[in-house]
Coordinates of C-alpha atoms and ligand atoms in Angstrom, one line a residue:
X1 CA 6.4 25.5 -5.0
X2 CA 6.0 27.6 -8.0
X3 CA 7.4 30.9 -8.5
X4 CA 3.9 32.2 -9.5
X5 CA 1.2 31.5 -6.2
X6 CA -2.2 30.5 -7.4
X7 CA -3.3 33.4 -6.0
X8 CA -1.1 35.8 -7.5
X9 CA -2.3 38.5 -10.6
X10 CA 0.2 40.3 -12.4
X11 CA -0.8 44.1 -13.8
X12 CA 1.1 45.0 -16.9
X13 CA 0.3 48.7 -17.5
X14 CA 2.0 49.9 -20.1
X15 CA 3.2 54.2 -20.7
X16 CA 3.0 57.0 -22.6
X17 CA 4.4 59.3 -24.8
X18 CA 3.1 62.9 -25.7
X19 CA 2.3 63.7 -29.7
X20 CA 2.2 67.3 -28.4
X21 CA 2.9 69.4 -25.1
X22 CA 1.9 72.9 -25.1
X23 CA 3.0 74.8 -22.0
X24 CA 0.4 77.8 -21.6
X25 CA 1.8 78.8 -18.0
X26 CA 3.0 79.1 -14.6
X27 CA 0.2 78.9 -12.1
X28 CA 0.2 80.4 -8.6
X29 CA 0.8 77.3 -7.2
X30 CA 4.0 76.3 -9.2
X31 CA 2.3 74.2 -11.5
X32 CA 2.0 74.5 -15.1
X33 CA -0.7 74.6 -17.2
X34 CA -0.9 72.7 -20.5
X35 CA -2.3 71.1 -23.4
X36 CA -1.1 67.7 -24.5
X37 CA -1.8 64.4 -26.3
X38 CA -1.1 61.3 -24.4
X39 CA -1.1 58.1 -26.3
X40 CA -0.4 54.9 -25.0
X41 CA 2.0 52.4 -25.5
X42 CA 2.0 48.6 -24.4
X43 CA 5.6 48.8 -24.2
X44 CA 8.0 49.0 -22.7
X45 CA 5.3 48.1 -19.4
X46 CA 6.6 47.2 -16.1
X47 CA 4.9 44.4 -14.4
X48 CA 3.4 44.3 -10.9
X49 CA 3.2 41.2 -9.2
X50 CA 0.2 41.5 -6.6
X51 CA 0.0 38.0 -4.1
X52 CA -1.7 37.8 -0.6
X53 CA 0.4 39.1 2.1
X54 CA 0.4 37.5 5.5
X55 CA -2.4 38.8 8.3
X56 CA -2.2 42.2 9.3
X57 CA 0.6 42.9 7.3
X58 CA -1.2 45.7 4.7
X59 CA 1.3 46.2 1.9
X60 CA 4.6 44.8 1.4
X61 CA 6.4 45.8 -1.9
X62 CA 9.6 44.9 -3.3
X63 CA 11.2 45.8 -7.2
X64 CA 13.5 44.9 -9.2
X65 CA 15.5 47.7 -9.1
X66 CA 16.4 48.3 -5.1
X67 CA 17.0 51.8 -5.3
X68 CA 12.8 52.1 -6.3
X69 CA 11.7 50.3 -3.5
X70 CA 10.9 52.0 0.4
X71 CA 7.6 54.2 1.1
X72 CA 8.5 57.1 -1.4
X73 CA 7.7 54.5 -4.6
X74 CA 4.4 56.0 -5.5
X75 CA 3.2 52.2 -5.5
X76 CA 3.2 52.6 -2.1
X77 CA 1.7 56.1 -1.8
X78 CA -1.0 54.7 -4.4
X79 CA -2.2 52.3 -1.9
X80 CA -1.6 54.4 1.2
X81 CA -3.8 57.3 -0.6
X82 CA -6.4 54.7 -1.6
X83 CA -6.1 52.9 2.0
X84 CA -7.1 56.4 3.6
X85 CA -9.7 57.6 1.0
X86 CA -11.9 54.0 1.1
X87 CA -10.3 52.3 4.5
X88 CA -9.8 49.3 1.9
X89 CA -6.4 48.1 3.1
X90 CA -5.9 44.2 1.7
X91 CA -2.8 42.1 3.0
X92 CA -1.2 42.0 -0.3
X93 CA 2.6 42.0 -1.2
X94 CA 3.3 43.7 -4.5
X95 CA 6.4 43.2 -6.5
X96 CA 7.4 45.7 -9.5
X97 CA 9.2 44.6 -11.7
X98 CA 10.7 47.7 -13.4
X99 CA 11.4 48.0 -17.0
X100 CA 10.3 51.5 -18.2
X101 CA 13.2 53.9 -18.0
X102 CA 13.0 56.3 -15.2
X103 CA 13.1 59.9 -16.0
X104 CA 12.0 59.3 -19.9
X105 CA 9.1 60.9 -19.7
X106 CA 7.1 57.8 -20.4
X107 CA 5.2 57.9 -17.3
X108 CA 5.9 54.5 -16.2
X109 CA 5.8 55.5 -11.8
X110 CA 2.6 56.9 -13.0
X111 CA 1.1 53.9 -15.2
X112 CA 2.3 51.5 -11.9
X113 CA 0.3 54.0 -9.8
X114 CA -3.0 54.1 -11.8
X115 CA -2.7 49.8 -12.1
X116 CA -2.3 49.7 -8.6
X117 CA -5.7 52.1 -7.8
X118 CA -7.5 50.4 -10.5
X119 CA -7.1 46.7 -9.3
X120 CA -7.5 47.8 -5.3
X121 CA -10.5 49.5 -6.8
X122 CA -12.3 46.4 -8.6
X123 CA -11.5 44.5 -5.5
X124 CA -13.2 47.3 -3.0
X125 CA -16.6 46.0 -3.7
X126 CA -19.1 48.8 -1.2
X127 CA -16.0 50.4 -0.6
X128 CA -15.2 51.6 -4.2
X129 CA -14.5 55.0 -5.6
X130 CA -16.8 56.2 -8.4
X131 CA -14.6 57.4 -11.7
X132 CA -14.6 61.1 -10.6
X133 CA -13.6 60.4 -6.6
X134 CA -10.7 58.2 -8.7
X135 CA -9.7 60.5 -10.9
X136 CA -9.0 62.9 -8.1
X137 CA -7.2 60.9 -5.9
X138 CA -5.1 59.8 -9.1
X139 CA -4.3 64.0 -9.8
X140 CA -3.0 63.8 -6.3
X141 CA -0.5 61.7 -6.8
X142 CA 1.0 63.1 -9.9
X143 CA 0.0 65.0 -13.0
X144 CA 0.2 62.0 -15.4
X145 CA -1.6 59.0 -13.3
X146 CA -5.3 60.2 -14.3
X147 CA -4.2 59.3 -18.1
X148 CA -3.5 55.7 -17.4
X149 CA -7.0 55.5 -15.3
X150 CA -8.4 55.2 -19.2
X151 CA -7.9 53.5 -22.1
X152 CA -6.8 55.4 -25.4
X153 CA -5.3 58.8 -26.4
X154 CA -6.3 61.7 -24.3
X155 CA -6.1 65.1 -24.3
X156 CA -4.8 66.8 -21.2
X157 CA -5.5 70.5 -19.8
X158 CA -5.5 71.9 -16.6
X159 CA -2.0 70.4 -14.7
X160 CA -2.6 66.9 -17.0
X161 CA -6.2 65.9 -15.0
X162 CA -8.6 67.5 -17.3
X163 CA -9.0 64.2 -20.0
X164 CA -10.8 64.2 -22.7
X165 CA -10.4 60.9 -24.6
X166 CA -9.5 61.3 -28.6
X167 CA -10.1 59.3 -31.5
X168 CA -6.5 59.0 -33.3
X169 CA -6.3 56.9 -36.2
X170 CA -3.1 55.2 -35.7
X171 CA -3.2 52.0 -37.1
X172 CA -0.6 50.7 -39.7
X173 CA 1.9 53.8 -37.6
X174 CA 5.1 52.0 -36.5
X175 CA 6.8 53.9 -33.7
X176 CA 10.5 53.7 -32.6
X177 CA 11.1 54.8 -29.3
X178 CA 14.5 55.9 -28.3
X179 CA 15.6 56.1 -24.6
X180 CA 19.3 57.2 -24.1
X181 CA 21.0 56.5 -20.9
X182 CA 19.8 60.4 -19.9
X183 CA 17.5 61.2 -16.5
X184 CA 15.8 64.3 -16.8
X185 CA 13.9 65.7 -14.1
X186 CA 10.2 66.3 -14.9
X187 CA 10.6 69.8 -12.1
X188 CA 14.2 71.0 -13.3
X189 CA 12.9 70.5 -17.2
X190 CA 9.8 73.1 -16.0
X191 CA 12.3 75.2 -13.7
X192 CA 13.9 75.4 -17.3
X193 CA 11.1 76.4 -19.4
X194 CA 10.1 79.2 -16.6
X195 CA 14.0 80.4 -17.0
X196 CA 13.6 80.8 -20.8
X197 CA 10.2 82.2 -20.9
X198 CA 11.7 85.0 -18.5
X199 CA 14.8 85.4 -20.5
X200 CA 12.4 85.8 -23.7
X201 CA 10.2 88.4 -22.3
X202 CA 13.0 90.5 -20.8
X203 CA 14.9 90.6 -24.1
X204 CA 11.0 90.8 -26.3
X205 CA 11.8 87.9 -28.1
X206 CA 9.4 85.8 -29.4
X207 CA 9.4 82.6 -27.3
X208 CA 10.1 79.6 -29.2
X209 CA 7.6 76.6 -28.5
X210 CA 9.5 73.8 -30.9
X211 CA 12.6 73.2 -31.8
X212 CA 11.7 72.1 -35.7
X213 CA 9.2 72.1 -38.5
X214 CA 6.2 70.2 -37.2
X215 CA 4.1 67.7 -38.4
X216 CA -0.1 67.6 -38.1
X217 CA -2.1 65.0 -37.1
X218 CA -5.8 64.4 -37.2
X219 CA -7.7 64.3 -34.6
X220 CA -11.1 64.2 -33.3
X221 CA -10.6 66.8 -31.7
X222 CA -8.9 68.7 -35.1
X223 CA -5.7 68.7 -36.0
X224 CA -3.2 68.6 -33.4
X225 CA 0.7 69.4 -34.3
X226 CA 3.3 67.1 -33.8
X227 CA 5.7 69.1 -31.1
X228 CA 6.6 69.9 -27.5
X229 CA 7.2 73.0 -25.3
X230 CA 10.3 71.5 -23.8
X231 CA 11.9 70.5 -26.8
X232 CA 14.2 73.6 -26.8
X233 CA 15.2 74.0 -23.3
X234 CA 15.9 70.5 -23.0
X235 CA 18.0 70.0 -26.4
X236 CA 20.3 73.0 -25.3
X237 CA 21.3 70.9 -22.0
X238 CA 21.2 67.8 -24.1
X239 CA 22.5 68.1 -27.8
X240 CA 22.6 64.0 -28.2
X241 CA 18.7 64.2 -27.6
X242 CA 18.2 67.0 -30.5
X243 CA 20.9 64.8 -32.5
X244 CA 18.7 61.6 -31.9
X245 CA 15.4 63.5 -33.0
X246 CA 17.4 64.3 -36.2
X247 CA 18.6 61.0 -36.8
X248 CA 15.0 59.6 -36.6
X249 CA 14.3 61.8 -39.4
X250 CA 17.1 61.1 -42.0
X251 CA 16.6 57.7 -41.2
X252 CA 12.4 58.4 -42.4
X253 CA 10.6 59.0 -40.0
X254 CA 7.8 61.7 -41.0
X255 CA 7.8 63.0 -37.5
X256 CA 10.0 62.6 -34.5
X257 CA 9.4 64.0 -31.1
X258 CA 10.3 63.9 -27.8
X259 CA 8.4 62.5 -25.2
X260 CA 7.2 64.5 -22.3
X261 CA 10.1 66.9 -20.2
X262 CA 12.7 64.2 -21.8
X263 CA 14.5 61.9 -21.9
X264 CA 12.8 59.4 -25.0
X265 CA 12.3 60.6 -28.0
X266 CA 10.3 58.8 -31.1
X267 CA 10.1 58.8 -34.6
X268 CA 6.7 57.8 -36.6
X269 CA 7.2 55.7 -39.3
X270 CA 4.7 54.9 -42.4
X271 CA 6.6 51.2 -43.2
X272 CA 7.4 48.8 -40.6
X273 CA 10.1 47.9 -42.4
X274 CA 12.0 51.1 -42.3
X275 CA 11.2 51.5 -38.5
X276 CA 12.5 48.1 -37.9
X277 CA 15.9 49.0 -39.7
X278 CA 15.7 52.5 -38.1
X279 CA 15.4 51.1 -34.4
X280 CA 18.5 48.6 -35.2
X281 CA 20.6 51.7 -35.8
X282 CA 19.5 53.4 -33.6
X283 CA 20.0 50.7 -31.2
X284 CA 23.9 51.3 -31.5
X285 CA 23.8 54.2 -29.5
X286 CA 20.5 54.3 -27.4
X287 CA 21.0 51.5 -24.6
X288 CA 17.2 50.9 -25.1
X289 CA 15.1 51.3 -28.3
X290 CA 11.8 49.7 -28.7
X291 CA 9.1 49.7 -31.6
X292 CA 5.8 49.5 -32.0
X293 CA 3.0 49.0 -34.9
X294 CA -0.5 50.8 -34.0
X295 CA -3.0 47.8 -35.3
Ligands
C5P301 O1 2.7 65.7 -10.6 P1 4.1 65.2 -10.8 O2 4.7 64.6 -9.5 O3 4.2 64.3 -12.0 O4 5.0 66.5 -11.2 C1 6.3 66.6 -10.8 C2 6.7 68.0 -10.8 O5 6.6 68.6 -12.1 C3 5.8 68.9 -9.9 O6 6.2 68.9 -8.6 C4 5.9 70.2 -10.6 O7 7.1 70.9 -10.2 C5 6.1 69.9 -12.0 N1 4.8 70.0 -12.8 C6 4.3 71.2 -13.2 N2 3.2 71.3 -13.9 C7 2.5 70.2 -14.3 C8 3.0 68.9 -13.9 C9 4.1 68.9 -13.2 O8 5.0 72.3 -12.9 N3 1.4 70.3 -15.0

């Protein structure tokens, strides 16, 4: 027996971090509205092994990490929303195997999610959702999963499901991605930003949306600026990540950011080189650093 069935296909969907994050407001509903630039990354990617299940058994997942698996993964709610929507329900056993840091804001549940609806998708023949009925059913299950339905960069409005895809001219950009041992939570980080936009208005301050100088990048869709509406609220509850922004810079990056509501943060780098030595330093005090050169 091998420890990879015949019949077995594995999904590596990668994540994401945001060049910019604008929040514009608090919605009725709780929500946010925003404007933000997703761009992908191949790694880190976690892996989902998908294999034929047994008859009648519908899904069965397992992950590497235990404390992931059980019906509240949103693996399983992927196919459980999918199963309902289409009444496409395969025998299959899916195992994750988990390597994007939870809590990062690299989007990693999400990207597993979107994998998940895409390959059910391809595989639900007369059954299949068109791009649009998708899309929805992706917004559903969290704010972030409609970006990993596509491609390349996007631009995000509305809660994060309005996409329009952007041409960014990456190549010959290296990347270092920084990840400290730090879990933020993606609904405390906004129950933060709401706090300090209050605090702002009461006192008629003028609400800061950055934390540094920030760097423009060309876009197709014009120039978008380098920064992120949760920078400040999330540095003042976690100096190392502000600290680790700064590092990035004196060690040369031209920009450093970071990534969604926290906890990553990257630097962009002209020379490979100099992102390679960066990330090795870096590396003493970030359990997990990873780079990456845009070809
Ligand atoms: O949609 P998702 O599960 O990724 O979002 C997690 C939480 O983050 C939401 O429950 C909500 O509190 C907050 N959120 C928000 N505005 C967004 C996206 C997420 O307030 N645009």
């Amino acid at each position: 027996m091998t420890d990879f069935p015949a019949s077995a296909v594995d999904l590596r969907p990668g994540c994401k971090v945001n060049f910019h994050l604008d929040i514009l407001r608090l919605r009725e509903d709780g929500y946010h509205e925003l404007r933000t630039l997703f761009v992908p990354l191949p790694v880190p990617g976690d892996t989902l092994r998908v294999s034929e299940g047994s008859v009648g058994s519908g899904l069965k997942f397992g992950c590497s990490d235990p404390e992931l698996e059980g019906d509240g993964n949103i693996v399983v709610r992927a196919y459980q929303a999918f199963a309902k929507a289409t009444g496409f329900a395969p025998d299959i056993e899916v195992f994750l195997t988990k390597r994007v840091p939870h809590g990062a804001g690299l989007g990693g549940g999400s990207a597993d999610a979107a994998a998940l609806l895409l390959h059910l998708n391809g595989r639900a023949r007369d059954a299949a959702l068109n791009n649009e009925q998708l899309n929805s059913l992706a917004a559903d299950l969290g704010a972030d999963v409609p970006f990993f339905l596509l491609e390349g960069p996007a631009l995000a409005e509305g809660i994060g499901e309005k996409l329009t895809p952007v041409d960014l001219d990456l190549r010959g950009v290296s990347l270092v991605l920084c990840c400290p041992g730090v879990h933020v939570s993606t609904p405390e980080a906004f129950r933060a930003w709401d706090a300090a936009q209050d605090t702002a208005r009461e006192k008629g301050t003028p609400f800061l949306t950055s934390a540094s100088h920030e760097y423009n990048f060309p876009t197709s869709f014009g120039v978008v600026a380098i920064r992120n509406s949760f920078e400040p609220v999330i540095f003042e509850r976690y100096p190392e990540l502000r600290l680790i922004k700064e590092q990035l810079a004196e060690h040369g990056a031209y920009a450093s950011l970071m990534s969604g509501s926290g906890s990553s943060v990257f630097g962009l780098f002209h020379h490979h080189d100099r992102a390679q030595r960066a990330a090795e330093t870096m590396a003493g005090q970030c359990p997990k650093v990873f780079v990456h050169k845009f070809l």
